[in-house]
Amino acid sequence: MYWEKEIETMGRSDLASLQLDRLNHSLEQARRSPFYGKRFAYKAPSHLAGLGDLTTLPFTTKDDLRNAFPYGFLTVDLKEVVRLHSSSGTTGNPTVVFHTAGDIGQWGNLIARCMYTTGVRKHDVFQNMMGYGLFTGGLGFHYGAEKLGVMTIPIGPGNSKRQIWFLQNLETTVVHILPSYALRLYKFFEELAIDPREDLALRIAFVGAEPHSEEIRKKIEDLYNIKVYNSYGLSEMCGPGVAFECECQEGLHIWEDHFYPEIVDPASEEVLPEGEPGELVLTTLTREAMPLVRYRTRDLTRFLPGNCPCGRTHRRIDRITGRSDDMLIINGVNIFPIQIEKTLMAIPEIGHNYLIEIRKENFMDRLQVHVEINEEVFHGTLAELEKLQENAVAALRAELGVTPSVKLVEPSSLPVSEGKAQRVYDYRNEAEAEG
Ligand code: AMP
Ligand code: ZN
């Protein structure tokens, strides 16, 4: 059940000394980049005596990466670099991440570890529905699956009928898919009168790259009668393969032999005691081309207490609840979009897609939630619809502490995208949207 038993089940003190060795090596490597060379020129962290000393070093932020675009973080000669990826940010300089052949090899090995953990084996058929290209979801899993020895169909996202044709005719057993796309794809099965629960060989889906609630996971598991595992990563670290759910599905093991995690308070920047929720900060321990020291991911989570029944010793983080820069402040109340999702998805008559709009009206913030209803309700009576809307408002008010307006819309009528879902539209700073 383990891909690398020794490392996955290593005792905590051995793991800590491995981390410290790797950390010191990584800091030495980092200093070769123009950015860290300058940053660490005076306060030289040439050798840390303990992992705790890492907290004496400053954070690295996304802005640092942007400002050092393109080569400020590169530690090796270009002739050692074999790949570039970029993160999905839409404004300013993109964040570019470089890989040596060694980095690509480590990354593939980590993905193989993740896939193996959930029971994927050589005889499986893997259909990779994540975008190939600058985005890490496609190529990252592609190399990992090949390392594991699984036949990989590099189909990428979209073209839903063709996806279903491959799923059926190649008897695909494992997919990697955006959670929002997994829900959307289901509609096409209905159209084609194919029952994904009965007519496919599918047994596992890896979902990630965008926030999603436990309710969404359950929904996908139920619609397809499969196991769904949460996959977390970010291009700055490598891409997917940073943290992954094991067969127990109780939190994501963060692969601590490659990444050193901390949870900090995003406002005070203090390291938080074990178990408290905050922002995940990661230090790479094995990256060659572009090591990062105390990188502020902006992703909010916490360490889960206790040991995982699977026997792996690497600590687990909770499902990502949002990004610290995703938080919406509605008339002074802090809200994360994921709270809206989990509330809506717990209502059986609600469909799969929703979006959130915020506007200013008479100097007040107005939160409006547009949500698709499912087919049966769509053909129901007006009284049933009114009742559903009231229930949705009441459930959201109870969860959020503010009262949104809820607009029920037809199934499949909200906009969709091939990449990560955009669900929040904040018009408060746009004059034309006021009114
Ligand atoms: P990118 O580097 O463009 O692939 O984006 C990485 C970001 O996607 C992360 O920092 C998270 O905000 C988000 N993300 C990735 N995986 C997950 C996941 N499993 N759950 C929630 N958010 C995720
Ligand atoms: Zn486990």
Short mmCIF file of C-alpha atoms and ligand atoms in Angstrom, two decimals:
data_model
loop_
_atom_site.label_atom_id
_atom_site.label_comp_id
_atom_site.label_asym_id
_atom_site.label_seq_id
_atom_site.Cartn_x
_atom_site.Cartn_y
_atom_site.Cartn_z
CA MET A 1 0.00 0.00 0.00
CA TYR A 2 3.02 2.31 0.26
CA TRP A 3 4.95 3.60 -2.73
CA GLU A 4 8.02 4.34 -0.56
CA LYS A 5 7.32 2.63 2.75
CA GLU A 6 10.44 3.75 4.54
CA ILE A 7 9.92 7.43 3.86
CA GLU A 8 6.13 7.44 4.18
CA THR A 9 6.15 5.75 7.59
CA MET A 10 9.42 7.19 8.91
CA GLY A 11 9.42 8.00 12.64
CA ARG A 12 8.90 11.68 13.43
CA SER A 13 12.38 12.28 14.82
CA ASP A 14 14.09 10.66 11.83
CA LEU A 15 11.83 12.68 9.57
CA ALA A 16 12.81 15.87 11.43
CA SER A 17 16.53 15.20 10.96
CA LEU A 18 16.01 14.44 7.29
CA GLN A 19 14.11 17.72 7.00
CA LEU A 20 16.83 19.67 8.75
CA ASP A 21 19.54 18.27 6.47
CA ARG A 22 17.48 18.99 3.41
CA LEU A 23 16.51 22.43 4.66
CA ASN A 24 20.13 23.49 5.15
CA HIS A 25 21.00 22.17 1.73
CA SER A 26 18.02 23.97 0.24
CA LEU A 27 18.96 27.29 1.88
CA GLU A 28 22.44 26.96 0.45
CA GLN A 29 20.90 26.33 -2.95
CA ALA A 30 18.47 29.25 -2.60
CA ARG A 31 21.34 31.68 -1.96
CA ARG A 32 22.54 31.07 -5.50
CA SER A 33 19.50 32.94 -6.86
CA PRO A 34 19.75 36.73 -7.28
CA PHE A 35 16.74 37.21 -4.98
CA TYR A 36 17.87 35.13 -1.99
CA GLY A 37 21.51 35.97 -2.64
CA LYS A 38 20.65 39.57 -1.89
CA ARG A 39 18.13 38.88 0.83
CA PHE A 40 20.43 36.58 2.77
CA ALA A 41 23.64 38.52 2.04
CA TYR A 42 23.93 40.00 5.52
CA LYS A 43 21.78 37.84 7.72
CA ALA A 44 23.40 34.66 6.47
CA PRO A 45 21.40 31.57 7.30
CA SER A 46 24.25 29.36 6.23
CA HIS A 47 23.31 26.68 8.70
CA LEU A 48 20.24 26.34 10.90
CA ALA A 49 20.74 24.37 14.10
CA GLY A 50 17.10 23.32 14.31
CA LEU A 51 13.91 23.41 12.23
CA GLY A 52 12.47 25.98 14.64
CA ASP A 53 15.14 28.46 13.54
CA LEU A 54 13.45 28.69 10.19
CA THR A 55 11.00 31.14 11.77
CA THR A 56 13.83 33.67 12.03
CA LEU A 57 13.86 33.96 8.24
CA PRO A 58 11.52 36.29 6.37
CA PHE A 59 8.57 35.09 4.30
CA THR A 60 8.57 34.95 0.53
CA THR A 61 5.41 36.24 -1.14
CA LYS A 62 3.77 36.07 -4.52
CA ASP A 63 4.72 39.73 -5.00
CA ASP A 64 8.38 38.81 -4.49
CA LEU A 65 8.01 36.26 -7.27
CA ARG A 66 6.32 38.78 -9.54
CA ASN A 67 8.88 41.48 -8.88
CA ALA A 68 11.75 39.11 -9.61
CA PHE A 69 10.18 38.02 -12.92
CA PRO A 70 11.49 36.26 -14.88
CA TYR A 71 14.78 34.86 -13.56
CA GLY A 72 15.29 36.39 -10.10
CA PHE A 73 14.63 33.13 -8.25
CA LEU A 74 16.58 30.87 -10.57
CA THR A 75 19.50 29.12 -8.85
CA VAL A 76 20.97 27.18 -11.76
CA ASP A 77 22.28 27.95 -15.19
CA LEU A 78 19.59 28.01 -17.88
CA LYS A 79 21.20 25.03 -19.50
CA GLU A 80 20.10 22.98 -16.46
CA VAL A 81 16.47 24.07 -16.82
CA VAL A 82 14.12 21.80 -18.76
CA ARG A 83 10.65 23.17 -18.05
CA LEU A 84 8.66 26.26 -17.14
CA HIS A 85 5.17 26.35 -15.61
CA SER A 86 3.11 29.30 -14.59
CA SER A 87 0.43 29.87 -12.00
CA SER A 88 -3.10 30.85 -12.84
CA GLY A 89 -3.05 34.46 -11.55
CA THR A 90 -4.59 36.87 -14.00
CA THR A 91 -3.08 40.25 -13.15
CA GLY A 92 0.46 41.60 -13.39
CA ASN A 93 3.51 39.55 -14.25
CA PRO A 94 2.74 35.87 -14.25
CA THR A 95 4.44 33.73 -11.63
CA VAL A 96 6.85 31.52 -13.48
CA VAL A 97 8.38 28.40 -11.99
CA PHE A 98 11.41 26.59 -13.39
CA HIS A 99 12.31 22.92 -13.19
CA THR A 100 15.51 20.98 -13.70
CA ALA A 101 15.32 17.39 -14.88
CA GLY A 102 15.84 16.43 -11.23
CA ASP A 103 12.82 18.54 -10.18
CA ILE A 104 10.64 16.93 -12.81
CA GLY A 105 11.78 13.51 -11.61
CA GLN A 106 11.00 14.26 -7.93
CA TRP A 107 7.64 15.71 -8.84
CA GLY A 108 6.67 12.68 -10.91
CA ASN A 109 7.70 10.45 -8.04
CA LEU A 110 5.50 12.40 -5.63
CA ILE A 111 2.48 12.10 -7.91
CA ALA A 112 3.16 8.38 -8.29
CA ARG A 113 3.22 8.18 -4.49
CA CYS A 114 -0.14 9.99 -4.28
CA MET A 115 -1.78 7.79 -6.90
CA TYR A 116 -0.39 4.57 -5.43
CA THR A 117 -1.66 5.61 -1.98
CA THR A 118 -5.24 5.51 -3.18
CA GLY A 119 -4.86 2.11 -4.84
CA VAL A 120 -3.95 3.00 -8.43
CA ARG A 121 -1.84 0.24 -10.01
CA LYS A 122 -0.21 -0.50 -13.35
CA HIS A 123 -3.27 -2.24 -14.79
CA ASP A 124 -5.42 0.87 -14.35
CA VAL A 125 -6.43 3.16 -17.22
CA PHE A 126 -5.95 6.81 -16.37
CA GLN A 127 -7.78 9.60 -18.18
CA ASN A 128 -6.22 12.96 -17.35
CA MET A 129 -8.88 15.65 -17.84
CA MET A 130 -6.79 18.51 -16.46
CA GLY A 131 -5.36 21.20 -18.72
CA TYR A 132 -2.03 20.47 -20.36
CA GLY A 133 0.23 23.46 -20.86
CA LEU A 134 1.45 26.11 -18.46
CA PHE A 135 -0.98 24.84 -15.83
CA THR A 136 0.62 22.08 -13.75
CA GLY A 137 -2.42 19.81 -13.40
CA GLY A 138 -2.05 18.11 -16.76
CA LEU A 139 1.68 17.49 -17.17
CA GLY A 140 2.25 16.95 -13.43
CA PHE A 141 -0.11 14.01 -13.23
CA HIS A 142 0.91 12.80 -16.66
CA TYR A 143 4.52 12.25 -15.64
CA GLY A 144 3.50 10.79 -12.27
CA ALA A 145 1.11 8.29 -13.82
CA GLU A 146 3.74 7.22 -16.34
CA LYS A 147 6.25 6.81 -13.53
CA LEU A 148 3.78 4.52 -11.79
CA GLY A 149 3.38 2.69 -15.07
CA VAL A 150 -0.27 3.42 -15.73
CA MET A 151 -1.57 3.85 -19.25
CA THR A 152 -2.36 7.54 -19.49
CA ILE A 153 -4.84 9.17 -21.83
CA PRO A 154 -3.71 12.81 -22.12
CA ILE A 155 -7.13 14.07 -23.16
CA GLY A 156 -7.12 17.39 -21.26
CA PRO A 157 -10.36 19.17 -20.31
CA GLY A 158 -13.53 19.83 -22.30
CA ASN A 159 -15.25 18.13 -25.24
CA SER A 160 -17.50 16.26 -22.85
CA LYS A 161 -19.00 13.77 -25.28
CA ARG A 162 -15.56 12.68 -26.37
CA GLN A 163 -14.54 12.33 -22.72
CA ILE A 164 -17.48 10.02 -22.17
CA TRP A 165 -16.64 8.05 -25.31
CA PHE A 166 -13.13 7.43 -23.97
CA LEU A 167 -14.40 6.67 -20.47
CA GLN A 168 -16.68 3.99 -21.89
CA ASN A 169 -14.63 2.54 -24.71
CA LEU A 170 -11.21 2.50 -23.05
CA GLU A 171 -12.81 1.36 -19.78
CA THR A 172 -11.10 4.13 -17.87
CA THR A 173 -10.75 3.36 -14.17
CA VAL A 174 -9.13 6.55 -12.85
CA VAL A 175 -9.62 10.21 -13.74
CA HIS A 176 -8.08 13.50 -12.71
CA ILE A 177 -10.63 16.27 -13.05
CA LEU A 178 -11.64 19.67 -11.71
CA PRO A 179 -14.46 19.18 -9.19
CA SER A 180 -16.58 21.78 -11.00
CA TYR A 181 -16.08 19.87 -14.26
CA ALA A 182 -16.97 16.53 -12.67
CA LEU A 183 -20.36 17.97 -11.76
CA ARG A 184 -20.84 19.53 -15.17
CA LEU A 185 -19.83 16.40 -17.05
CA TYR A 186 -22.62 14.48 -15.34
CA LYS A 187 -25.20 16.43 -17.38
CA PHE A 188 -23.78 14.96 -20.59
CA PHE A 189 -24.26 11.44 -19.27
CA GLU A 190 -27.90 12.27 -18.72
CA GLU A 191 -28.19 13.61 -22.27
CA LEU A 192 -26.60 10.48 -23.69
CA ALA A 193 -28.74 8.26 -21.46
CA ILE A 194 -25.62 6.62 -20.03
CA ASP A 195 -25.57 5.82 -16.33
CA PRO A 196 -22.06 6.56 -15.00
CA ARG A 197 -22.81 4.47 -11.91
CA GLU A 198 -23.50 1.35 -13.94
CA ASP A 199 -22.02 1.76 -17.39
CA LEU A 200 -18.41 2.70 -16.57
CA ALA A 201 -15.40 0.90 -15.12
CA LEU A 202 -14.50 4.10 -13.26
CA ARG A 203 -13.56 3.72 -9.59
CA ILE A 204 -11.38 6.71 -8.62
CA ALA A 205 -11.33 10.45 -9.29
CA PHE A 206 -8.63 12.85 -8.14
CA VAL A 207 -10.02 16.33 -7.76
CA GLY A 208 -8.21 19.52 -6.87
CA ALA A 209 -6.83 22.80 -8.16
CA GLU A 210 -9.83 24.73 -6.85
CA PRO A 211 -11.57 24.99 -3.49
CA HIS A 212 -14.41 22.55 -3.00
CA SER A 213 -16.39 21.46 0.00
CA GLU A 214 -16.84 18.01 1.51
CA GLU A 215 -20.44 18.20 0.22
CA ILE A 216 -19.16 18.52 -3.36
CA ARG A 217 -16.89 15.51 -2.87
CA LYS A 218 -19.83 13.45 -1.61
CA LYS A 219 -21.96 14.60 -4.49
CA ILE A 220 -19.37 13.49 -7.05
CA GLU A 221 -18.86 10.16 -5.26
CA ASP A 222 -22.57 9.59 -5.31
CA LEU A 223 -23.23 10.63 -8.91
CA TYR A 224 -20.53 8.33 -10.28
CA ASN A 225 -20.37 5.69 -7.54
CA ILE A 226 -16.61 6.15 -7.16
CA LYS A 227 -14.07 7.26 -4.56
CA VAL A 228 -12.99 10.89 -4.81
CA TYR A 229 -9.63 11.98 -3.39
CA ASN A 230 -8.58 15.53 -2.73
CA SER A 231 -5.32 16.61 -4.36
CA TYR A 232 -3.62 19.82 -3.27
CA GLY A 233 -0.71 21.68 -4.72
CA LEU A 234 0.45 24.94 -6.22
CA SER A 235 2.77 25.68 -9.09
CA GLU A 236 5.22 27.53 -6.85
CA MET A 237 6.04 24.25 -5.06
CA CYS A 238 5.82 22.10 -8.22
CA GLY A 239 2.06 21.74 -8.78
CA PRO A 240 -0.14 18.89 -7.56
CA GLY A 241 1.64 16.40 -5.31
CA VAL A 242 2.19 18.66 -2.30
CA ALA A 243 -0.56 17.13 -0.14
CA PHE A 244 -2.93 14.30 -0.91
CA GLU A 245 -5.64 12.26 0.70
CA CYS A 246 -4.81 8.68 1.50
CA GLU A 247 -7.26 5.79 1.46
CA CYS A 248 -8.67 6.95 4.84
CA GLN A 249 -9.98 10.22 3.30
CA GLU A 250 -9.44 12.08 6.56
CA GLY A 251 -7.32 15.05 5.61
CA LEU A 252 -4.39 15.37 3.22
CA HIS A 253 -0.92 14.10 4.07
CA ILE A 254 1.54 16.83 3.32
CA TRP A 255 4.69 15.22 1.96
CA GLU A 256 7.06 16.47 4.60
CA ASP A 257 10.15 14.91 3.07
CA HIS A 258 9.83 17.50 0.28
CA PHE A 259 8.00 20.44 1.89
CA TYR A 260 8.30 21.94 5.34
CA PRO A 261 4.88 23.27 6.40
CA GLU A 262 3.95 25.96 8.91
CA ILE A 263 0.57 27.47 9.72
CA VAL A 264 0.68 31.20 10.44
CA ASP A 265 -1.81 33.85 11.38
CA PRO A 266 -2.20 35.79 8.11
CA ALA A 267 -2.57 39.12 9.91
CA SER A 268 0.01 38.93 12.72
CA GLU A 269 2.29 36.53 10.76
CA GLU A 270 2.91 34.58 13.99
CA VAL A 271 3.33 30.81 13.73
CA LEU A 272 0.19 29.27 15.22
CA PRO A 273 0.02 26.42 17.71
CA GLU A 274 -0.65 22.97 16.24
CA GLY A 275 -4.28 22.55 15.18
CA GLU A 276 -5.25 26.19 14.86
CA PRO A 277 -6.51 27.35 11.48
CA GLY A 278 -4.42 29.81 9.52
CA GLU A 279 -2.41 30.28 6.35
CA LEU A 280 -0.20 27.50 5.05
CA VAL A 281 3.44 28.52 4.60
CA LEU A 282 5.71 26.13 2.73
CA THR A 283 9.46 25.77 2.35
CA THR A 284 10.74 23.51 -0.39
CA LEU A 285 13.29 20.94 0.78
CA THR A 286 14.37 19.32 -2.47
CA ARG A 287 13.72 21.73 -5.32
CA GLU A 288 16.79 22.51 -7.39
CA ALA A 289 15.93 25.18 -9.96
CA MET A 290 13.81 27.36 -7.72
CA PRO A 291 13.77 26.63 -4.00
CA LEU A 292 11.40 28.80 -1.99
CA VAL A 293 11.78 29.71 1.66
CA ARG A 294 8.68 30.25 3.82
CA TYR A 295 6.37 30.84 0.89
CA ARG A 296 3.00 32.38 1.81
CA THR A 297 0.52 30.20 -0.06
CA ARG A 298 -2.51 32.28 1.04
CA ASP A 299 -4.35 28.96 1.43
CA LEU A 300 -6.20 28.51 4.69
CA THR A 301 -6.16 25.22 6.54
CA ARG A 302 -4.95 23.64 9.80
CA PHE A 303 -2.99 20.59 10.88
CA LEU A 304 -5.24 17.71 11.87
CA PRO A 305 -4.48 16.20 15.27
CA GLY A 306 -3.53 12.58 15.85
CA ASN A 307 -2.10 9.83 13.70
CA CYS A 308 -3.66 8.62 10.51
CA PRO A 309 -4.83 5.00 10.61
CA CYS A 310 -2.99 4.38 7.31
CA GLY A 311 0.35 4.38 9.17
CA ARG A 312 1.87 7.30 7.28
CA THR A 313 3.63 9.65 9.64
CA HIS A 314 3.52 12.78 7.49
CA ARG A 315 1.15 15.27 9.08
CA ARG A 316 -2.27 15.90 7.59
CA ILE A 317 -3.84 19.21 6.70
CA ASP A 318 -7.54 19.83 6.55
CA ARG A 319 -9.35 20.55 3.29
CA ILE A 320 -8.50 24.10 2.13
CA THR A 321 -11.30 26.38 3.31
CA GLY A 322 -10.37 29.30 1.09
CA ARG A 323 -7.58 31.74 0.44
CA SER A 324 -6.81 34.58 2.79
CA ASP A 325 -7.28 36.91 -0.17
CA ASP A 326 -10.67 35.28 -1.01
CA MET A 327 -12.34 36.43 2.14
CA LEU A 328 -15.34 38.63 1.46
CA ILE A 329 -16.26 41.32 3.91
CA ILE A 330 -19.98 41.91 3.63
CA ASN A 331 -21.13 44.85 5.75
CA GLY A 332 -18.32 44.07 8.18
CA VAL A 333 -18.96 40.33 8.36
CA ASN A 334 -16.21 37.98 7.15
CA ILE A 335 -17.38 35.30 4.75
CA PHE A 336 -15.61 32.64 2.74
CA PRO A 337 -17.20 31.50 -0.52
CA ILE A 338 -16.81 27.87 0.56
CA GLN A 339 -19.35 28.47 3.36
CA ILE A 340 -21.91 29.39 0.72
CA GLU A 341 -21.05 26.31 -1.31
CA LYS A 342 -21.34 23.85 1.53
CA THR A 343 -24.65 25.33 2.65
CA LEU A 344 -26.16 25.20 -0.82
CA MET A 345 -24.89 21.71 -1.59
CA ALA A 346 -26.50 20.33 1.55
CA ILE A 347 -29.94 21.22 0.10
CA PRO A 348 -31.03 18.28 -2.07
CA GLU A 349 -33.16 20.35 -4.48
CA ILE A 350 -30.21 22.59 -5.35
CA GLY A 351 -28.25 21.76 -8.51
CA HIS A 352 -24.51 21.83 -9.16
CA ASN A 353 -23.52 25.32 -10.12
CA TYR A 354 -23.74 28.64 -8.35
CA LEU A 355 -22.21 32.08 -8.43
CA ILE A 356 -21.91 34.91 -5.99
CA GLU A 357 -22.31 38.60 -6.80
CA ILE A 358 -21.64 41.53 -4.52
CA ARG A 359 -22.73 45.05 -5.24
CA LYS A 360 -22.98 48.35 -3.39
CA GLU A 361 -26.48 49.69 -2.93
CA ASN A 362 -27.16 52.79 -0.85
CA PHE A 363 -23.70 52.41 0.71
CA MET A 364 -24.52 48.88 1.84
CA ASP A 365 -23.04 45.67 0.48
CA ARG A 366 -25.58 43.43 -1.18
CA LEU A 367 -24.80 39.74 -1.51
CA GLN A 368 -26.68 37.87 -4.19
CA VAL A 369 -26.37 34.16 -4.79
CA HIS A 370 -27.46 32.69 -8.11
CA VAL A 371 -27.95 28.98 -7.94
CA GLU A 372 -29.12 26.33 -10.35
CA ILE A 373 -31.90 24.05 -9.22
CA ASN A 374 -32.14 20.43 -10.22
CA GLU A 375 -34.38 19.08 -12.99
CA GLU A 376 -37.21 17.75 -10.79
CA VAL A 377 -37.62 21.03 -8.94
CA PHE A 378 -37.46 22.96 -12.18
CA HIS A 379 -40.64 21.22 -13.24
CA GLY A 380 -42.25 21.72 -9.83
CA THR A 381 -44.89 24.23 -8.77
CA LEU A 382 -44.38 27.91 -8.04
CA ALA A 383 -45.16 27.29 -4.37
CA GLU A 384 -42.42 24.64 -4.22
CA LEU A 385 -39.94 27.04 -5.78
CA GLU A 386 -40.83 29.79 -3.34
CA LYS A 387 -40.39 27.41 -0.44
CA LEU A 388 -37.00 26.29 -1.74
CA GLN A 389 -35.85 29.86 -2.09
CA GLU A 390 -36.94 30.69 1.46
CA ASN A 391 -35.14 27.63 2.77
CA ALA A 392 -31.95 28.55 0.93
CA VAL A 393 -32.01 32.10 2.31
CA ALA A 394 -32.62 30.82 5.85
CA ALA A 395 -29.80 28.24 5.63
CA LEU A 396 -27.37 30.84 4.27
CA ARG A 397 -28.37 33.37 6.92
CA ALA A 398 -27.73 30.79 9.64
CA GLU A 399 -24.29 29.91 8.23
CA LEU A 400 -23.07 33.38 7.27
CA GLY A 401 -24.65 35.77 9.71
CA VAL A 402 -25.78 38.01 6.85
CA THR A 403 -28.88 37.70 4.71
CA PRO A 404 -28.21 37.21 1.02
CA SER A 405 -30.80 37.31 -1.72
CA VAL A 406 -31.07 34.02 -3.58
CA LYS A 407 -31.98 33.74 -7.23
CA LEU A 408 -32.94 30.26 -8.40
CA VAL A 409 -32.08 29.65 -12.03
CA GLU A 410 -32.59 26.88 -14.58
CA PRO A 411 -30.32 23.84 -14.59
CA SER A 412 -27.14 24.39 -16.70
CA SER A 413 -27.85 28.11 -17.20
CA LEU A 414 -24.94 29.65 -15.28
CA PRO A 415 -21.64 30.37 -17.07
CA VAL A 416 -18.97 27.68 -16.97
CA SER A 417 -15.29 27.72 -17.78
CA GLU A 418 -12.91 25.05 -18.96
CA GLY A 419 -10.36 25.98 -16.30
CA LYS A 420 -10.80 26.65 -12.62
CA ALA A 421 -14.35 27.79 -11.84
CA GLN A 422 -14.87 31.50 -11.19
CA ARG A 423 -17.70 31.81 -8.73
CA VAL A 424 -17.29 35.24 -7.14
CA TYR A 425 -18.00 38.49 -8.93
CA ASP A 426 -17.38 41.50 -6.73
CA TYR A 427 -18.65 44.68 -8.39
CA ARG A 428 -18.26 46.97 -5.39
CA ASN A 429 -15.43 48.97 -6.90
CA GLU A 430 -16.98 49.23 -10.33
CA ALA A 431 -19.06 52.37 -10.75
CA GLU A 432 -21.16 50.97 -13.60
CA ALA A 433 -22.39 48.11 -11.46
CA GLU A 434 -23.72 50.41 -8.78
CA GLY A 435 -27.39 51.08 -8.69
P1 AMP B 1 -1.97 27.08 -9.44
O1 AMP B 1 -0.60 27.30 -8.94
O2 AMP B 1 -2.40 28.03 -10.47
O3 AMP B 1 -2.21 25.67 -9.86
O4 AMP B 1 -2.95 27.33 -8.22
C1 AMP B 1 -2.72 26.79 -6.96
C2 AMP B 1 -3.85 27.18 -6.04
O5 AMP B 1 -5.04 26.42 -6.34
C3 AMP B 1 -3.56 26.85 -4.60
O6 AMP B 1 -2.76 27.84 -3.99
C4 AMP B 1 -4.97 26.79 -4.03
O7 AMP B 1 -5.48 28.08 -3.78
C5 AMP B 1 -5.77 26.16 -5.15
N1 AMP B 1 -5.88 24.72 -4.94
C6 AMP B 1 -5.11 23.75 -5.45
N2 AMP B 1 -5.53 22.53 -5.03
C7 AMP B 1 -6.58 22.74 -4.21
C8 AMP B 1 -7.44 21.89 -3.44
N3 AMP B 1 -7.31 20.57 -3.45
N4 AMP B 1 -8.39 22.48 -2.70
C9 AMP B 1 -8.54 23.81 -2.69
N5 AMP B 1 -7.78 24.66 -3.39
C10 AMP B 1 -6.80 24.14 -4.14
ZN ZN B 2 -3.35 8.41 5.92
#
